[in-house]
Amino acid sequence: MSGETSGPTPRDLEMMRHAIELAEAAGNDGEIPVAAVIYDESEIVATGSNRREHDHDPTAHAEVVALREAGRRRGGWRLDGCSMAVTLEPCPMCAGALVNARLGRVVFGAWDEKAGACETLYMITEDERLNHSVDVLGGVLEPDCARLLSDFFKARRSR
């Protein structure tokens, strides 16, 4: 855990549970089961799940889908004051997008040993050379988030 000094709030847990439900639906639709919820103290601002297969778009990661929706709903690209709950640690592209969106914090579930860019391989969200940093809290409901992914890939391999 970096950037954050305390554990998840009840709101963080609620939003992560919502992200898990969205990720399950994405997995049932043939997408890798990852989902994100952008929220503030009073509302869910936007949600997104992986849509790479559906949209034929390599950038349609859950985080990017949610950021695009949040920008449209808010009428601007700056999301300071918002948090994101996402079921998998953001990759370098998504971590960079979080920084560029001026997101306040990201709460993620499973660590990504192959592409994690918030704590595992890179720390893009807290790189002091960039013009913004995003507070990070990892491992929130991690067993549930990791199980979504392992079950999805296990089923895919057995086909």
XYZ file of N, CA and C in Angstrom:
477
model
N 0.857 -1.177 0.000
C 0.000 0.000 0.000
C 0.892 1.225 0.000
N 0.688 2.079 -0.961
C 1.463 3.305 -1.035
C 0.519 4.489 -1.172
N 0.962 5.631 -0.715
C 0.137 6.820 -0.864
C -0.960 6.918 0.183
N -1.603 5.844 0.510
C -2.699 5.824 1.482
C -2.155 5.331 2.817
N -2.702 5.847 3.887
C -2.237 5.422 5.205
C -3.273 4.590 5.934
N -4.464 4.489 5.399
C -5.489 3.708 6.075
C -6.120 2.733 5.095
N -6.930 1.857 5.625
C -7.588 0.857 4.794
C -8.788 1.417 4.069
N -9.517 0.529 3.403
C -10.679 0.970 2.631
C -11.802 1.469 3.532
N -12.515 2.450 3.038
C -13.688 2.960 3.743
C -14.882 2.070 3.408
N -15.957 2.179 4.152
C -17.166 1.440 3.779
C -17.621 1.776 2.356
N -17.466 3.028 1.933
C -17.834 3.422 0.564
C -16.948 2.719 -0.463
N -15.638 2.634 -0.174
C -14.724 1.919 -1.067
C -15.153 0.464 -1.232
N -15.509 -0.175 -0.134
C -15.924 -1.584 -0.182
C -17.216 -1.747 -0.979
N -18.149 -0.828 -0.766
C -19.409 -0.865 -1.517
C -19.153 -0.716 -3.014
N -18.292 0.211 -3.374
C -17.997 0.451 -4.787
C -17.229 -0.715 -5.401
N -16.322 -1.347 -4.616
C -15.597 -2.507 -5.133
C -16.552 -3.671 -5.354
N -17.508 -3.849 -4.458
C -18.502 -4.913 -4.666
C -19.302 -4.662 -5.938
N -19.630 -3.409 -6.200
C -20.333 -3.058 -7.433
C -19.448 -3.353 -8.653
N -18.175 -3.015 -8.560
C -17.240 -3.297 -9.652
C -17.142 -4.807 -9.896
N -17.144 -5.595 -8.846
C -17.087 -7.056 -8.988
C -18.315 -7.558 -9.741
N -19.486 -7.020 -9.417
C -20.705 -7.419 -10.146
C -20.599 -7.073 -11.623
N -20.099 -5.889 -11.925
C -19.931 -5.476 -13.318
C -18.897 -6.340 -14.032
N -17.843 -6.714 -13.327
C -16.808 -7.568 -13.919
C -17.362 -8.952 -14.221
N -18.181 -9.475 -13.331
C -18.815 -10.779 -13.583
C -19.651 -10.722 -14.857
N -20.414 -9.656 -15.026
C -21.244 -9.498 -16.226
C -20.367 -9.410 -17.476
N -19.247 -8.697 -17.393
C -18.334 -8.596 -18.533
C -17.778 -9.972 -18.892
N -17.409 -10.734 -17.876
C -16.900 -12.087 -18.113
C -17.940 -12.972 -18.777
N -19.182 -12.844 -18.349
C -20.265 -13.626 -18.958
C -20.504 -13.216 -20.406
N -20.074 -12.012 -20.762
C -20.227 -11.499 -22.124
C -18.980 -11.758 -22.979
N -18.035 -12.525 -22.440
C -16.844 -12.878 -23.202
C -15.668 -11.942 -23.047
N -15.805 -10.913 -22.248
C -14.701 -9.989 -21.986
C -13.909 -10.466 -20.772
N -12.647 -10.084 -20.691
C -11.889 -10.356 -19.470
C -12.602 -9.618 -18.340
N -12.905 -10.321 -17.252
C -13.750 -9.738 -16.199
C -13.052 -8.705 -15.317
N -12.976 -7.500 -15.839
C -12.435 -6.361 -15.100
C -13.441 -5.232 -15.236
N -13.701 -4.539 -14.132
C -14.637 -3.418 -14.161
C -14.167 -2.333 -13.196
N -14.653 -1.120 -13.468
C -14.278 0.056 -12.677
C -15.508 0.892 -12.367
N -15.488 1.502 -11.194
C -16.544 2.421 -10.765
C -15.871 3.705 -10.305
N -16.264 4.830 -10.890
C -15.770 6.136 -10.455
C -16.857 6.750 -9.585
N -16.444 7.251 -8.428
C -17.416 7.739 -7.456
C -16.840 8.881 -6.642
N -17.761 9.639 -6.047
C -17.361 10.643 -5.071
C -18.148 10.355 -3.799
N -18.216 11.295 -2.914
C -18.876 11.040 -1.628
C -20.371 10.808 -1.764
N -20.973 11.342 -2.823
C -22.433 11.298 -2.899
C -23.007 10.453 -4.025
N -22.224 10.140 -5.061
C -22.808 9.430 -6.192
C -21.793 8.589 -6.942
N -22.320 7.660 -7.726
C -21.511 6.962 -8.712
C -21.479 7.877 -9.928
N -20.308 8.278 -10.325
C -20.135 9.192 -11.448
C -20.179 8.417 -12.763
N -19.526 7.244 -12.800
C -19.459 6.459 -14.028
C -19.019 5.042 -13.714
N -19.336 4.146 -14.621
C -18.871 2.762 -14.512
C -18.312 2.343 -15.865
N -17.516 1.310 -15.842
C -16.994 0.761 -17.086
C -16.515 -0.652 -16.861
N -16.611 -1.449 -17.884
C -16.030 -2.784 -17.855
C -15.274 -2.977 -19.153
N -14.428 -3.983 -19.186
C -13.667 -4.244 -20.406
C -14.599 -4.397 -21.583
N -14.238 -3.765 -22.708
C -15.030 -3.834 -23.939
C -14.123 -4.023 -25.157
N -12.921 -4.523 -24.935
C -11.982 -4.662 -26.054
C -12.518 -5.583 -27.142
N -13.065 -6.716 -26.761
C -13.598 -7.662 -27.744
C -14.828 -7.088 -28.431
N -15.732 -6.554 -27.648
C -16.989 -6.025 -28.178
C -16.762 -4.839 -29.112
N -15.875 -3.917 -28.712
C -15.651 -2.695 -29.480
C -14.503 -2.815 -30.486
N -13.785 -3.936 -30.454
C -12.602 -4.107 -31.312
C -11.632 -2.953 -31.092
N -11.409 -2.633 -29.815
C -10.630 -1.461 -29.437
C -9.620 -1.845 -28.361
N -8.327 -1.797 -28.671
C -7.329 -2.174 -27.672
C -7.277 -1.244 -26.472
N -7.850 -0.048 -26.578
C -7.841 0.886 -25.450
C -9.097 0.791 -24.595
N -10.016 -0.091 -24.923
C -11.301 -0.176 -24.205
C -11.172 -0.993 -22.923
N -10.190 -0.623 -22.096
C -10.060 -1.218 -20.769
C -11.133 -0.607 -19.872
N -11.481 -1.300 -18.824
C -12.535 -0.845 -17.914
C -12.289 0.581 -17.422
N -11.044 0.880 -17.050
C -10.733 2.196 -16.510
C -10.971 3.287 -17.552
N -10.537 3.051 -18.781
C -10.681 4.044 -19.841
C -12.154 4.240 -20.192
N -12.901 3.143 -20.251
C -14.339 3.234 -20.521
C -15.016 4.090 -19.448
N -14.670 3.842 -18.177
C -15.263 4.612 -17.077
C -14.822 6.077 -17.121
N -13.549 6.335 -17.417
C -13.067 7.722 -17.492
C -13.787 8.497 -18.589
N -13.993 7.863 -19.733
C -14.695 8.541 -20.832
C -16.123 8.894 -20.430
N -16.802 7.945 -19.772
C -18.177 8.207 -19.333
C -18.199 9.311 -18.280
N -17.242 9.280 -17.356
C -17.197 10.300 -16.302
C -16.985 11.682 -16.898
N -16.098 11.787 -17.869
C -15.869 13.070 -18.517
C -17.121 13.601 -19.191
N -17.832 12.706 -19.882
C -19.084 13.134 -20.529
C -20.110 13.572 -19.500
N -20.268 12.792 -18.438
C -21.275 13.124 -17.422
C -20.933 14.401 -16.677
N -19.657 14.605 -16.399
C -19.231 15.783 -15.647
C -19.052 17.010 -16.535
N -18.987 16.798 -17.845
C -18.777 17.910 -18.749
C -17.365 18.449 -18.724
N -16.425 17.613 -18.335
C -15.017 18.013 -18.287
C -14.147 16.811 -17.990
N -12.871 16.949 -18.242
C -11.970 15.817 -18.089
C -11.323 15.721 -16.712
N -11.394 16.748 -15.922
C -10.759 16.721 -14.593
C -11.666 16.006 -13.592
N -11.122 14.975 -12.966
C -11.908 14.178 -12.015
C -11.333 14.243 -10.607
N -10.704 15.362 -10.279
C -10.201 15.516 -8.922
C -11.385 15.445 -7.964
N -11.164 14.873 -6.827
C -12.254 14.673 -5.881
C -12.976 13.360 -6.078
N -12.619 12.636 -7.125
C -13.244 11.330 -7.380
C -12.270 10.207 -7.057
N -12.849 9.060 -6.767
C -12.094 7.826 -6.576
C -12.544 6.826 -7.615
N -11.691 5.834 -7.870
C -12.049 4.734 -8.742
C -11.794 3.427 -8.004
N -12.795 2.555 -8.008
C -12.615 1.182 -7.552
C -12.526 0.333 -8.806
N -11.461 -0.427 -8.938
C -11.265 -1.274 -10.118
C -10.784 -2.640 -9.651
N -11.278 -3.679 -10.281
C -11.040 -5.031 -9.803
C -9.620 -5.529 -10.038
N -8.884 -4.909 -10.952
C -7.505 -5.307 -11.249
C -6.620 -4.070 -11.267
N -5.417 -4.196 -10.751
C -4.463 -3.093 -10.761
C -4.312 -2.543 -12.177
N -4.436 -1.235 -12.346
C -4.330 -0.642 -13.673
C -2.979 -0.892 -14.345
N -3.034 -1.061 -15.667
C -1.847 -1.235 -16.500
C -1.205 0.138 -16.740
N -0.054 0.203 -17.426
C 0.567 1.503 -17.679
C -0.336 2.489 -18.428
N -1.064 2.029 -19.443
C -1.953 2.929 -20.178
C -3.010 3.513 -19.246
N -3.637 2.656 -18.455
C -4.720 3.105 -17.578
C -4.196 3.960 -16.427
N -3.059 3.589 -15.859
C -2.474 4.396 -14.788
C -2.152 5.789 -15.304
N -1.621 5.886 -16.519
C -1.360 7.183 -17.119
C -2.633 7.975 -17.334
N -3.691 7.283 -17.750
C -4.979 7.964 -17.942
C -5.525 8.485 -16.618
N -5.335 7.744 -15.527
C -5.794 8.204 -14.214
C -5.062 9.473 -13.809
N -3.756 9.503 -14.054
C -2.976 10.702 -13.754
C -3.469 11.864 -14.602
N -3.649 11.637 -15.900
C -4.084 12.706 -16.798
C -5.485 13.206 -16.484
N -6.332 12.348 -15.901
C -7.686 12.751 -15.514
C -7.705 13.470 -14.165
N -6.546 13.561 -13.519
C -6.432 14.198 -12.203
C -7.299 13.497 -11.154
N -7.470 12.183 -11.306
C -8.244 11.412 -10.343
C -7.619 11.548 -8.954
N -8.450 11.581 -7.928
C -7.937 11.720 -6.568
C -7.290 10.453 -6.033
N -7.939 9.329 -6.261
C -7.397 8.066 -5.738
C -7.946 6.890 -6.520
N -7.188 5.796 -6.456
C -7.616 4.538 -7.060
C -7.513 3.446 -6.004
N -8.565 2.657 -5.934
C -8.654 1.514 -5.030
C -8.769 0.299 -5.935
N -7.797 -0.610 -5.872
C -7.882 -1.770 -6.746
C -7.897 -3.068 -5.953
N -8.400 -4.116 -6.608
C -8.539 -5.417 -5.965
C -7.316 -6.289 -6.138
N -7.218 -6.971 -7.270
C -6.128 -7.921 -7.512
C -4.897 -7.199 -8.054
N -3.730 -7.647 -7.610
C -2.484 -7.144 -8.163
C -2.264 -7.799 -9.522
N -1.628 -7.070 -10.431
C -1.340 -7.584 -11.766
C 0.168 -7.736 -11.917
N 0.640 -8.973 -11.778
C 2.082 -9.234 -11.826
C 2.672 -9.055 -13.216
N 1.835 -9.026 -14.247
C 2.334 -8.893 -15.617
C 2.296 -7.459 -16.130
N 1.387 -6.638 -15.605
C 1.253 -5.286 -16.159
C 0.879 -4.239 -15.122
N 0.914 -4.545 -13.842
C 0.489 -3.603 -12.816
C 1.353 -2.357 -12.769
N 0.715 -1.199 -12.865
C 1.474 0.041 -12.953
C 1.174 1.022 -11.825
N 0.552 0.521 -10.743
C 0.310 1.372 -9.572
C 1.188 0.962 -8.399
N 1.548 -0.315 -8.337
C 2.400 -0.806 -7.260
C 3.308 -1.953 -7.682
N 2.811 -2.852 -8.525
C 3.535 -4.096 -8.777
C 4.789 -3.915 -9.624
N 4.651 -3.476 -10.868
C 5.803 -3.302 -11.755
C 6.256 -1.857 -11.823
N 5.307 -0.954 -11.815
C 5.586 0.471 -11.930
C 4.753 1.210 -10.880
N 5.100 2.465 -10.674
C 4.323 3.314 -9.769
C 3.991 4.618 -10.490
N 3.371 4.478 -11.650
C 3.058 5.633 -12.489
C 2.177 6.636 -11.741
N 1.236 6.119 -10.982
C 0.282 7.000 -10.301
C 0.939 7.887 -9.244
N 2.143 7.539 -8.820
C 2.822 8.322 -7.796
C 4.186 8.826 -8.234
N 4.447 8.791 -9.525
C 5.734 9.235 -10.047
C 5.847 10.751 -9.916
N 6.802 11.199 -9.132
C 6.954 12.632 -8.850
C 7.347 13.450 -10.069
N 7.793 12.784 -11.148
C 8.164 13.514 -12.361
C 6.941 13.952 -13.146
N 5.781 13.389 -12.830
C 4.549 13.747 -13.525
C 3.874 14.915 -12.820
N 2.912 15.537 -13.491
C 2.297 16.756 -12.957
C 1.167 16.494 -11.972
N 0.849 15.245 -11.700
C -0.218 14.898 -10.755
C 0.098 13.529 -10.183
N -0.356 13.276 -8.982
C -0.241 11.935 -8.419
C -1.617 11.495 -7.935
N -1.796 10.190 -7.932
C -3.064 9.575 -7.532
C -2.780 8.702 -6.327
N -3.516 8.890 -5.241
C -3.359 8.011 -4.086
C -3.813 6.611 -4.467
N -3.125 5.602 -3.928
C -3.367 4.215 -4.294
C -3.627 3.366 -3.057
N -4.636 2.514 -3.151
C -4.900 1.512 -2.127
C -5.160 0.201 -2.846
N -4.255 -0.744 -2.711
C -4.368 -2.020 -3.408
C -4.800 -3.152 -2.498
N -5.281 -4.221 -3.117
C -5.636 -5.436 -2.396
C -7.008 -5.412 -1.755
N -7.884 -4.501 -2.172
C -9.218 -4.396 -1.580
C -10.112 -5.494 -2.173
N -10.624 -6.348 -1.312
C -11.409 -7.525 -1.714
C -10.636 -8.356 -2.738
N -9.336 -8.416 -2.566
C -8.439 -9.086 -3.502
C -8.816 -10.528 -3.797
N -9.162 -11.364 -2.798
C -9.501 -12.754 -3.134
C -10.677 -12.861 -4.109
N -11.690 -12.031 -3.921
C -12.852 -12.064 -4.820
C -12.473 -11.603 -6.219
N -11.679 -10.548 -6.302
C -11.264 -10.016 -7.606
C -10.350 -10.994 -8.339
N -9.416 -11.576 -7.626
C -8.492 -12.531 -8.246
C -9.230 -13.785 -8.703
N -10.197 -14.216 -7.933
C -10.965 -15.409 -8.284
C -11.743 -15.211 -9.588
N -12.284 -14.022 -9.793
C -12.973 -13.721 -11.053
C -12.069 -14.011 -12.245
N -10.854 -13.520 -12.164
C -9.910 -13.681 -13.265
C -9.454 -15.125 -13.417
N -9.104 -15.755 -12.302
C -8.616 -17.142 -12.409
C -9.715 -18.075 -12.906
N -10.940 -17.892 -12.459
C -12.052 -18.724 -12.942
C -12.301 -18.497 -14.429
N -12.221 -17.246 -14.868
C -12.442 -16.917 -16.280
C -11.402 -17.606 -17.161
N -10.128 -17.479 -16.781
C -9.075 -18.057 -17.620
C -9.043 -19.579 -17.523
N -9.400 -20.112 -16.378
C -9.496 -21.577 -16.245
C -10.583 -22.111 -17.195
N -11.730 -21.464 -17.223
C -12.819 -21.881 -18.108
C -12.410 -21.721 -19.570
N -11.713 -20.660 -19.881
C -11.275 -20.414 -21.257
C -10.274 -21.491 -21.713
N -9.362 -21.890 -20.823
C -8.390 -22.938 -21.171
C -9.039 -24.293 -21.347
N -10.111 -24.549 -20.608
C -10.756 -25.872 -20.689
C -11.597 -26.032 -21.949
N -11.890 -24.921 -22.638
C -12.672 -25.008 -23.887
C -11.849 -25.460 -25.045
